[in-house]
mmCIF file of C-alpha atoms in Angstrom:
data_model
loop_
_atom_site.group_PDB
_atom_site.id
_atom_site.type_symbol
_atom_site.label_atom_id
_atom_site.label_comp_id
_atom_site.label_asym_id
_atom_site.label_seq_id
_atom_site.Cartn_x
_atom_site.Cartn_y
_atom_site.Cartn_z
ATOM 1 C CA MET A 1 42.430 105.123 41.316
ATOM 2 C CA ASN A 2 41.481 107.794 38.779
ATOM 3 C CA ARG A 3 38.215 109.442 39.929
ATOM 4 C CA LEU A 4 36.693 109.269 36.457
ATOM 5 C CA LEU A 5 37.474 105.551 36.248
ATOM 6 C CA LEU A 6 35.940 105.023 39.706
ATOM 7 C CA GLY A 7 32.826 106.819 38.505
ATOM 8 C CA VAL A 8 32.609 104.565 35.449
ATOM 9 C CA LEU A 9 32.983 101.460 37.643
ATOM 10 C CA LEU A 10 30.278 102.670 40.038
ATOM 11 C CA ILE A 11 27.870 103.357 37.189
ATOM 12 C CA GLY A 12 28.618 99.846 36.002
ATOM 13 C CA ALA A 13 27.953 98.567 39.530
ATOM 14 C CA VAL A 14 24.403 99.962 39.572
ATOM 15 C CA GLY A 15 23.703 98.907 35.980
ATOM 16 C CA ARG A 16 22.204 95.473 36.730
ATOM 17 C CA ALA A 17 21.717 95.040 40.490
ATOM 18 C CA PRO A 18 18.336 96.859 40.557
ATOM 19 C CA LEU A 19 17.110 94.237 38.066
ATOM 20 C CA THR A 20 18.730 91.038 39.367
ATOM 21 C CA SER A 21 17.473 91.753 42.899
ATOM 22 C CA VAL A 22 13.885 91.333 41.642
ATOM 23 C CA GLY A 23 13.969 87.698 40.468
ATOM 24 C CA PRO A 24 14.471 86.025 43.861
ATOM 25 C CA LEU A 25 11.621 88.133 45.299
ATOM 26 C CA VAL A 26 9.040 87.480 42.582
ATOM 27 C CA SER A 27 7.076 85.052 44.781
ATOM 28 C CA GLU A 28 6.799 87.639 47.567
ATOM 29 C CA ILE A 29 5.858 90.380 45.085
ATOM 30 C CA ARG A 30 3.177 88.161 43.492
ATOM 31 C CA ALA A 31 1.694 87.237 46.856
ATOM 32 C CA ASP A 32 1.645 90.842 48.041
ATOM 33 C CA LEU A 33 0.220 92.380 44.863
ATOM 34 C CA GLY A 34 -1.837 89.444 43.560
ATOM 35 C CA LEU A 35 0.019 89.301 40.240
ATOM 36 C CA SER A 36 -0.602 86.587 37.662
ATOM 37 C CA SER A 37 2.273 84.506 36.271
ATOM 38 C CA ALA A 38 2.184 86.561 33.061
ATOM 39 C CA ALA A 39 2.380 89.822 34.997
ATOM 40 C CA ALA A 40 5.261 88.460 37.070
ATOM 41 C CA GLY A 41 7.073 87.506 33.871
ATOM 42 C CA LEU A 42 6.631 91.072 32.653
ATOM 43 C CA LEU A 43 8.797 92.224 35.563
ATOM 44 C CA THR A 44 11.822 90.703 33.811
ATOM 45 C CA THR A 45 10.753 91.455 30.233
ATOM 46 C CA LEU A 46 9.731 95.102 30.749
ATOM 47 C CA PRO A 47 13.267 96.359 31.496
ATOM 48 C CA LEU A 48 14.552 94.731 28.286
ATOM 49 C CA LEU A 49 11.808 96.460 26.308
ATOM 50 C CA ALA A 50 12.775 99.715 28.033
ATOM 51 C CA PHE A 51 16.390 99.085 26.995
ATOM 52 C CA ALA A 52 15.255 98.704 23.386
ATOM 53 C CA VAL A 53 13.220 101.926 23.391
ATOM 54 C CA PHE A 54 15.362 104.231 25.502
ATOM 55 C CA SER A 55 18.646 103.193 23.877
ATOM 56 C CA LEU A 56 17.490 105.369 20.973
ATOM 57 C CA VAL A 57 16.729 108.291 23.295
ATOM 58 C CA ALA A 58 20.085 108.343 25.106
ATOM 59 C CA PRO A 59 22.138 109.861 22.228
ATOM 60 C CA LEU A 60 19.515 112.602 21.823
ATOM 61 C CA VAL A 61 19.868 113.555 25.481
ATOM 62 C CA ALA A 62 23.678 113.401 25.284
ATOM 63 C CA GLY A 63 23.593 115.560 22.147
ATOM 64 C CA ARG A 64 21.981 118.344 24.156
ATOM 65 C CA ALA A 65 23.329 117.888 27.667
ATOM 66 C CA GLY A 66 26.698 116.205 27.114
ATOM 67 C CA LEU A 67 27.917 112.845 28.346
ATOM 68 C CA GLU A 68 28.616 113.806 31.960
ATOM 69 C CA ARG A 69 25.274 115.524 32.548
ATOM 70 C CA SER A 70 23.361 112.813 30.707
ATOM 71 C CA LEU A 71 24.844 110.093 32.903
ATOM 72 C CA ALA A 72 24.121 112.199 35.989
ATOM 73 C CA ILE A 73 20.494 112.577 34.874
ATOM 74 C CA ALA A 74 20.291 108.823 34.313
ATOM 75 C CA LEU A 75 21.687 108.161 37.825
ATOM 76 C CA LEU A 76 19.077 110.452 39.359
ATOM 77 C CA LEU A 77 16.362 108.773 37.282
ATOM 78 C CA LEU A 78 17.586 105.374 38.484
ATOM 79 C CA ALA A 79 17.510 106.436 42.134
ATOM 80 C CA GLY A 80 14.010 107.837 41.658
ATOM 81 C CA GLY A 81 12.834 104.750 39.777
ATOM 82 C CA ILE A 82 14.116 102.411 42.499
ATOM 83 C CA ALA A 83 12.342 104.462 45.165
ATOM 84 C CA VAL A 84 9.073 104.787 43.206
ATOM 85 C CA ARG A 85 9.065 101.065 42.334
ATOM 86 C CA SER A 86 8.760 100.232 46.022
ATOM 87 C CA LEU A 87 5.749 102.476 46.596
ATOM 88 C CA PRO A 88 2.183 101.098 46.534
ATOM 89 C CA ALA A 89 0.705 100.923 43.004
ATOM 90 C CA GLN A 90 3.929 102.228 41.392
ATOM 91 C CA LEU A 91 5.688 98.945 40.550
ATOM 92 C CA TRP A 92 5.361 99.312 36.779
ATOM 93 C CA THR A 93 6.176 103.033 36.623
ATOM 94 C CA GLY A 94 9.296 102.516 38.692
ATOM 95 C CA THR A 95 10.366 99.489 36.649
ATOM 96 C CA ILE A 96 10.141 101.473 33.412
ATOM 97 C CA ALA A 97 12.174 104.313 34.947
ATOM 98 C CA VAL A 98 14.833 101.846 36.115
ATOM 99 C CA GLY A 99 15.009 100.315 32.622
ATOM 100 C CA ALA A 100 15.236 103.749 30.973
ATOM 101 C CA ALA A 101 18.099 104.834 33.231
ATOM 102 C CA ILE A 102 20.097 101.649 32.699
ATOM 103 C CA ALA A 103 19.554 101.944 28.927
ATOM 104 C CA CYS A 104 21.342 105.311 29.099
ATOM 105 C CA PHE A 105 24.265 103.711 30.951
ATOM 106 C CA ASN A 106 24.455 100.938 28.363
ATOM 107 C CA VAL A 107 24.637 103.390 25.474
ATOM 108 C CA LEU A 108 26.738 106.213 26.900
ATOM 109 C CA LEU A 109 29.438 104.427 28.904
ATOM 110 C CA PRO A 110 31.156 103.150 25.712
ATOM 111 C CA SER A 111 31.321 106.794 24.571
ATOM 112 C CA VAL A 112 33.035 107.841 27.803
ATOM 113 C CA VAL A 113 35.517 104.972 27.393
ATOM 114 C CA LYS A 114 36.147 105.935 23.762
ATOM 115 C CA ARG A 115 36.761 109.579 24.675
ATOM 116 C CA ASP A 116 38.686 109.298 27.940
ATOM 117 C CA PHE A 117 40.396 105.884 27.734
ATOM 118 C CA PRO A 118 41.136 105.466 23.992
ATOM 119 C CA ASP A 119 44.219 103.317 24.638
ATOM 120 C CA ARG A 120 42.503 101.128 27.260
ATOM 121 C CA VAL A 121 39.138 100.403 25.679
ATOM 122 C CA ALA A 122 39.090 96.650 26.340
ATOM 123 C CA PRO A 123 40.473 96.722 29.929
ATOM 124 C CA VAL A 124 38.144 99.525 31.072
ATOM 125 C CA THR A 125 35.179 97.913 29.338
ATOM 126 C CA GLY A 126 36.032 94.577 30.930
ATOM 127 C CA GLY A 127 36.442 96.276 34.292
ATOM 128 C CA TYR A 128 33.020 97.877 34.408
ATOM 129 C CA SER A 129 31.414 94.753 32.908
ATOM 130 C CA ALA A 130 32.974 92.602 35.634
ATOM 131 C CA THR A 131 31.927 95.069 38.337
ATOM 132 C CA GLN A 132 28.405 95.021 36.935
ATOM 133 C CA SER A 133 28.301 91.223 36.935
ATOM 134 C CA VAL A 134 29.716 90.818 40.443
ATOM 135 C CA VAL A 135 27.337 93.329 42.036
ATOM 136 C CA ALA A 136 24.425 91.848 40.071
ATOM 137 C CA ALA A 137 25.251 88.397 41.447
ATOM 138 C CA VAL A 138 25.507 89.787 44.986
ATOM 139 C CA ALA A 139 22.151 91.533 44.563
ATOM 140 C CA SER A 140 20.546 88.293 43.474
ATOM 141 C CA GLY A 141 22.074 86.262 46.297
ATOM 142 C CA THR A 142 21.266 88.750 49.069
ATOM 143 C CA ALA A 143 17.738 89.707 47.975
ATOM 144 C CA VAL A 144 15.834 87.188 50.103
ATOM 145 C CA PRO A 145 17.836 87.567 53.344
ATOM 146 C CA LEU A 146 17.795 91.344 52.907
ATOM 147 C CA ALA A 147 14.003 91.288 52.529
ATOM 148 C CA ALA A 148 13.733 89.189 55.697
ATOM 149 C CA ALA A 149 15.996 91.573 57.608
ATOM 150 C CA ALA A 150 14.533 94.800 56.236
ATOM 151 C CA GLY A 151 10.878 93.931 56.672
ATOM 152 C CA GLY A 152 9.752 92.982 53.166
ATOM 153 C CA TRP A 153 10.508 93.083 49.471
ATOM 154 C CA ARG A 154 9.822 96.816 49.112
ATOM 155 C CA TRP A 155 12.651 97.796 51.474
ATOM 156 C CA ALA A 156 14.973 95.190 49.964
ATOM 157 C CA LEU A 157 14.525 96.628 46.465
ATOM 158 C CA ALA A 158 14.638 100.245 47.679
ATOM 159 C CA SER A 159 17.957 99.692 49.469
ATOM 160 C CA TRP A 160 19.843 99.682 46.146
ATOM 161 C CA ALA A 161 19.149 103.406 45.835
ATOM 162 C CA LEU A 162 21.893 103.911 48.450
ATOM 163 C CA LEU A 163 24.582 102.610 46.069
ATOM 164 C CA VAL A 164 23.197 104.882 43.356
ATOM 165 C CA VAL A 165 23.560 107.864 45.705
ATOM 166 C CA VAL A 166 27.229 106.933 46.184
ATOM 167 C CA ALA A 167 27.656 106.801 42.389
ATOM 168 C CA VAL A 168 26.024 110.242 42.070
ATOM 169 C CA ALA A 169 28.413 111.681 44.662
ATOM 170 C CA VAL A 170 31.480 110.288 42.875
ATOM 171 C CA TRP A 171 30.230 111.350 39.426
ATOM 172 C CA ALA A 172 29.197 114.907 40.415
ATOM 173 C CA PRO A 173 32.710 116.437 40.160
ATOM 174 C CA SER A 174 32.974 115.195 36.557
ATOM 175 C CA VAL A 175 29.758 117.063 35.743
ATOM 176 C CA ARG A 176 31.075 120.282 37.308
ATOM 177 C CA GLU A 177 34.419 120.010 35.519
ATOM 178 C CA ALA A 178 32.763 119.358 32.147
ATOM 179 C CA GLY A 179 30.695 122.527 32.384
ATOM 180 C CA PRO A 180 27.233 123.170 30.937
ATOM 181 C CA GLY A 181 26.531 121.456 27.637
ATOM 182 C CA ALA A 182 30.007 119.986 27.272
ATOM 183 C CA ASN A 183 30.241 117.738 24.233
ATOM 184 C CA GLY A 184 26.582 118.386 23.603
ATOM 185 C CA ALA A 185 26.613 120.596 20.544
ATOM 186 C CA ALA A 186 26.193 117.836 18.000
ATOM 187 C CA ARG A 187 25.469 114.154 17.717
ATOM 188 C CA ALA A 188 26.220 111.566 15.095
ATOM 189 C CA PRO A 189 23.263 110.047 13.220
ATOM 190 C CA LEU A 190 22.549 106.392 13.866
ATOM 191 C CA PRO A 191 24.401 104.389 11.171
ATOM 192 C CA TRP A 192 21.414 102.427 9.854
ATOM 193 C CA ARG A 193 22.911 102.260 6.325
ATOM 194 C CA SER A 194 26.293 100.877 7.372
ATOM 195 C CA GLY A 195 26.912 97.185 6.766
ATOM 196 C CA LEU A 196 29.537 97.086 9.526
ATOM 197 C CA ALA A 197 27.106 98.712 11.954
ATOM 198 C CA TRP A 198 24.528 96.007 11.186
ATOM 199 C CA GLN A 199 27.131 93.297 11.740
ATOM 200 C CA VAL A 200 27.939 94.742 15.177
ATOM 201 C CA THR A 201 24.213 95.125 15.861
ATOM 202 C CA LEU A 202 23.429 91.511 15.004
ATOM 203 C CA PHE A 203 26.349 90.318 17.117
ATOM 204 C CA MET A 204 24.988 92.343 20.029
ATOM 205 C CA GLY A 205 21.467 91.065 19.464
ATOM 206 C CA LEU A 206 22.336 87.389 19.169
ATOM 207 C CA GLN A 207 24.654 87.311 22.161
ATOM 208 C CA SER A 208 22.042 89.168 24.257
ATOM 209 C CA LEU A 209 19.359 86.712 23.171
ATOM 210 C CA ALA A 210 21.532 83.726 24.118
ATOM 211 C CA PHE A 211 22.408 85.265 27.489
ATOM 212 C CA TYR A 212 18.830 85.993 28.523
ATOM 213 C CA VAL A 213 17.558 82.648 27.224
ATOM 214 C CA LEU A 214 20.107 80.827 29.396
ATOM 215 C CA ILE A 215 19.447 83.049 32.416
ATOM 216 C CA THR A 216 15.746 82.268 32.061
ATOM 217 C CA TRP A 217 15.750 78.575 31.113
ATOM 218 C CA LEU A 218 19.049 77.029 32.193
ATOM 219 C CA PRO A 219 17.813 75.815 35.619
ATOM 220 C CA THR A 220 14.648 74.408 34.024
ATOM 221 C CA ILE A 221 16.617 72.552 31.337
ATOM 222 C CA GLU A 222 18.771 70.947 33.997
ATOM 223 C CA ARG A 223 15.830 70.047 36.215
ATOM 224 C CA ASP A 224 14.042 68.452 33.267
ATOM 225 C CA HIS A 225 17.159 66.325 32.717
ATOM 226 C CA GLY A 226 17.145 65.124 36.320
ATOM 227 C CA ILE A 227 19.511 67.568 38.009
ATOM 228 C CA ASP A 228 18.505 68.440 41.580
ATOM 229 C CA PRO A 229 16.830 71.904 41.724
ATOM 230 C CA ALA A 230 19.313 73.187 44.318
ATOM 231 C CA VAL A 231 22.245 72.034 42.166
ATOM 232 C CA ALA A 232 20.684 73.679 39.102
ATOM 233 C CA GLY A 233 20.474 76.938 41.059
ATOM 234 C CA TRP A 234 24.166 76.776 41.920
ATOM 235 C CA HIS A 235 24.942 76.024 38.290
ATOM 236 C CA LEU A 236 23.297 79.321 37.338
ATOM 237 C CA PHE A 237 25.576 81.025 39.853
ATOM 238 C CA ALA A 238 28.528 79.215 38.225
ATOM 239 C CA TYR A 239 27.369 80.482 34.808
ATOM 240 C CA LEU A 240 27.508 84.073 36.071
ATOM 241 C CA ALA A 241 30.833 83.492 37.839
ATOM 242 C CA ALA A 242 32.381 82.165 34.619
ATOM 243 C CA ALA A 243 31.109 85.263 32.830
ATOM 244 C CA VAL A 244 32.861 87.479 35.388
ATOM 245 C CA ALA A 245 36.115 85.569 34.869
ATOM 246 C CA ALA A 246 35.830 86.156 31.127
ATOM 247 C CA ASN A 247 35.088 89.862 31.713
ATOM 248 C CA LEU A 248 38.474 90.135 33.404
ATOM 249 C CA LEU A 249 40.560 87.807 31.224
ATOM 250 C CA VAL A 250 39.383 88.618 27.687
ATOM 251 C CA PRO A 251 40.653 92.232 27.720
ATOM 252 C CA LEU A 252 44.164 90.874 28.323
ATOM 253 C CA PHE A 253 43.893 88.810 25.156
ATOM 254 C CA MET A 254 42.383 91.716 23.210
ATOM 255 C CA ARG A 255 45.417 93.861 24.037
ATOM 256 C CA ALA A 256 47.863 91.262 22.701
ATOM 257 C CA GLY A 257 49.358 91.536 19.211
ATOM 258 C CA ALA A 258 46.975 91.587 16.271
ATOM 259 C CA ALA A 259 43.947 91.280 18.568
ATOM 260 C CA GLN A 260 44.254 95.012 19.307
ATOM 261 C CA ALA A 261 42.935 95.795 15.817
ATOM 262 C CA ASP A 262 41.370 92.516 14.689
ATOM 263 C CA GLN A 263 38.812 90.851 16.987
ATOM 264 C CA ARG A 264 37.689 88.073 14.631
ATOM 265 C CA LEU A 265 39.202 85.189 16.588
ATOM 266 C CA VAL A 266 38.020 86.363 20.002
ATOM 267 C CA GLY A 267 34.549 87.047 18.589
ATOM 268 C CA LEU A 268 34.442 83.609 17.034
ATOM 269 C CA GLY A 269 35.558 82.135 20.355
ATOM 270 C CA CYS A 270 32.524 83.714 22.071
ATOM 271 C CA ALA A 271 30.096 81.969 19.743
ATOM 272 C CA VAL A 272 31.944 78.639 19.877
ATOM 273 C CA CYS A 273 31.912 78.593 23.684
ATOM 274 C CA ILE A 274 28.225 79.502 23.938
ATOM 275 C CA GLY A 275 27.246 76.990 21.259
ATOM 276 C CA ALA A 276 29.360 74.222 22.813
ATOM 277 C CA GLY A 277 27.916 74.895 26.250
ATOM 278 C CA VAL A 278 24.335 74.861 24.991
ATOM 279 C CA ALA A 279 24.904 71.665 22.990
ATOM 280 C CA GLY A 280 26.550 70.044 25.991
ATOM 281 C CA GLN A 281 23.446 70.680 28.068
ATOM 282 C CA GLN A 282 21.447 68.556 25.653
ATOM 283 C CA TRP A 283 23.798 65.892 24.302
ATOM 284 C CA LEU A 284 26.589 65.207 26.778
ATOM 285 C CA PRO A 285 26.080 62.235 29.138
ATOM 286 C CA TRP A 286 23.758 63.567 31.808
ATOM 287 C CA ASN A 287 25.157 64.022 35.267
ATOM 288 C CA ALA A 288 25.868 67.054 37.417
ATOM 289 C CA TRP A 289 29.571 67.241 36.504
ATOM 290 C CA TRP A 290 29.058 67.253 32.738
ATOM 291 C CA ALA A 291 26.245 69.766 33.205
ATOM 292 C CA LEU A 292 28.555 72.006 35.244
ATOM 293 C CA ALA A 293 31.269 71.778 32.580
ATOM 294 C CA SER A 294 28.767 72.870 29.926
ATOM 295 C CA VAL A 295 27.559 75.719 32.117
ATOM 296 C CA LEU A 296 31.090 77.019 32.708
ATOM 297 C CA VAL A 297 31.937 76.947 28.988
ATOM 298 C CA ALA A 298 28.708 78.755 28.062
ATOM 299 C CA GLY A 299 29.180 81.305 30.864
ATOM 300 C CA PHE A 300 32.748 82.058 29.794
ATOM 301 C CA GLY A 301 31.511 82.571 26.232
ATOM 302 C CA ALA A 302 28.780 84.934 27.452
ATOM 303 C CA GLY A 303 31.291 86.964 29.443
ATOM 304 C CA MET A 304 33.590 87.161 26.432
ATOM 305 C CA ALA A 305 30.759 88.232 24.164
ATOM 306 C CA ILE A 306 29.552 91.218 26.173
ATOM 307 C CA VAL A 307 33.073 92.630 26.548
ATOM 308 C CA VAL A 308 33.787 92.206 22.832
ATOM 309 C CA CYS A 309 30.458 93.784 21.856
ATOM 310 C CA LEU A 310 30.839 96.780 24.150
ATOM 311 C CA SER A 311 34.431 97.233 22.978
ATOM 312 C CA LEU A 312 33.374 97.157 19.326
ATOM 313 C CA PHE A 313 31.191 100.232 19.905
ATOM 314 C CA SER A 314 34.439 102.117 20.541
ATOM 315 C CA LEU A 315 36.823 100.176 18.300
ATOM 316 C CA ARG A 316 34.638 100.441 15.177
ATOM 317 C CA THR A 317 34.017 104.204 15.473
ATOM 318 C CA THR A 318 36.114 107.332 15.146
ATOM 319 C CA ASP A 319 34.909 109.462 18.078
ATOM 320 C CA ALA A 320 32.690 109.448 21.178
ATOM 321 C CA ARG A 321 29.570 110.712 19.383
ATOM 322 C CA GLN A 322 29.795 108.030 16.708
ATOM 323 C CA ALA A 323 30.379 105.439 19.444
ATOM 324 C CA ALA A 324 27.150 106.565 21.145
ATOM 325 C CA ALA A 325 25.264 106.326 17.851
ATOM 326 C CA LEU A 326 26.499 102.795 17.110
ATOM 327 C CA SER A 327 25.845 101.776 20.717
ATOM 328 C CA ALA A 328 22.272 103.104 20.517
ATOM 329 C CA MET A 329 21.552 101.290 17.264
ATOM 330 C CA ALA A 330 23.063 97.997 18.413
ATOM 331 C CA GLN A 331 21.523 97.992 21.874
ATOM 332 C CA SER A 332 18.028 99.079 20.858
ATOM 333 C CA THR A 333 17.863 96.270 18.297
ATOM 334 C CA GLY A 334 19.805 93.816 20.450
ATOM 335 C CA TYR A 335 17.628 94.117 23.524
ATOM 336 C CA GLY A 336 14.531 93.963 21.346
ATOM 337 C CA LEU A 337 15.738 90.547 20.174
ATOM 338 C CA ALA A 338 16.696 89.552 23.710
ATOM 339 C CA ALA A 339 13.219 90.350 25.042
ATOM 340 C CA GLY A 340 11.656 87.889 22.593
ATOM 341 C CA GLY A 341 14.240 85.132 23.014
ATOM 342 C CA PRO A 342 13.028 83.534 26.270
ATOM 343 C CA VAL A 343 9.428 83.629 25.030
ATOM 344 C CA LEU A 344 10.352 81.977 21.714
ATOM 345 C CA ILE A 345 12.420 79.232 23.334
ATOM 346 C CA GLY A 346 9.713 78.572 25.915
ATOM 347 C CA ALA A 347 7.064 78.335 23.206
ATOM 348 C CA LEU A 348 9.220 75.893 21.224
ATOM 349 C CA ARG A 349 9.668 73.777 24.356
ATOM 350 C CA ASP A 350 5.904 73.622 24.893
ATOM 351 C CA ALA A 351 5.200 72.825 21.246
ATOM 352 C CA ALA A 352 7.909 70.140 20.891
ATOM 353 C CA GLY A 353 7.476 68.560 24.299
ATOM 354 C CA SER A 354 11.232 68.387 24.905
ATOM 355 C CA TRP A 355 14.321 70.594 24.832
ATOM 356 C CA THR A 356 15.772 69.106 21.638
ATOM 357 C CA VAL A 357 14.151 71.523 19.190
ATOM 358 C CA PRO A 358 14.784 74.661 21.291
ATOM 359 C CA VAL A 359 18.439 73.672 21.774
ATOM 360 C CA VAL A 360 18.865 73.014 18.033
ATOM 361 C CA VAL A 361 17.407 76.464 17.315
ATOM 362 C CA LEU A 362 19.677 78.092 19.898
ATOM 363 C CA CYS A 363 22.720 76.320 18.423
ATOM 364 C CA ALA A 364 21.728 77.588 14.975
ATOM 365 C CA LEU A 365 21.545 81.109 16.378
ATOM 366 C CA THR A 366 25.043 80.757 17.851
ATOM 367 C CA LEU A 367 26.252 79.708 14.384
ATOM 368 C CA ALA A 368 24.762 82.922 13.001
ATOM 369 C CA MET A 369 26.467 84.736 15.884
ATOM 370 C CA ALA A 370 29.796 83.248 14.810
ATOM 371 C CA VAL A 371 29.334 84.628 11.286
ATOM 372 C CA VAL A 372 28.514 88.199 12.383
ATOM 373 C CA ALA A 373 31.224 88.074 15.084
ATOM 374 C CA TRP A 374 33.793 87.240 12.398
ATOM 375 C CA LEU A 375 32.523 90.004 10.108
ATOM 376 C CA SER A 376 32.283 92.689 12.790
ATOM 377 C CA GLY A 377 35.701 91.730 14.184
ATOM 378 C CA ARG A 378 37.531 92.819 11.034
ATOM 379 C CA PRO A 379 39.582 96.034 11.304
ATOM 380 C CA GLY A 380 37.698 99.122 10.160
ATOM 381 C CA THR A 381 35.291 101.830 11.266
ATOM 382 C CA VAL A 382 31.667 102.637 10.581
ATOM 383 C CA ALA A 383 31.343 104.900 7.563
#
């Protein structure tokens, strides 16, 4: 395998696992540190807020240091953040550092793909997205037994720094070969005045919101409808597994025929699948099999959506710097929306007393997603 491609895949591999390993250990962290429920919830929201803020910083760093050095800096920051997060009284500082580092990956990897794999944008994007999803699922599933074996949640979370060290080692030759300041002389301004850029941004924001709402509330929705809690937990795993399958399959479709230049149909398919899956959770006859079918459809749509969005950062721009600028704009706004989504849906559930109103609102948002997916999928580049 090409060493640069391996480096991209490894950066993808460490781009979610340090976050998904936290959720299963929240009870242990709360008991150890005496956190309130609100503070525990901030553990999952704070990284999304960091994504929103530091997505705007990443192109500035890349403009000075270059893509290779910027990603190396982000890897070192991630390793440091993971280590610091596990120290006494440093949970929040480390969490912010982890979020900042991953924000840089989110923004700059599409630029590397645009520059170094211009004829394989969708397959490479799908590859590192799938790697990210698989390792994130493994991190979630192994968190509790790892904590039991390692002597507590601090060691379990800190252990992910080892994979980051491997990524640093693989990426280091790319930094040396690029030389000081490579590709760092100039940067493209964020395209705030471009209609196409806003269409891509809204697509990114709405699909991120739907993903994090379902990650947060899907098991609760199912439990409130009578599904056994253990079954609901496995359904969340199935949701993520379906997303991985889509990560791998959708690039094949995007390389076929007109889909290489025009992504309207595949973008529309993302929204239709997510909307159908969400609606099925509320209105299909309620049993575990129908619930699982809905989960798989929604998960496949979510996996499609992230690959299409990340690919659009490259496909709708003319060079790596412009790709970084569009990525920064879309991800800063998108993750800002995503951070508020679970809170909004939870508040609607409390106010309405059932899931009907929140699901109707989420379906309406997927309809809006379909519109911006169709618009952003048209051939063209950001002006």
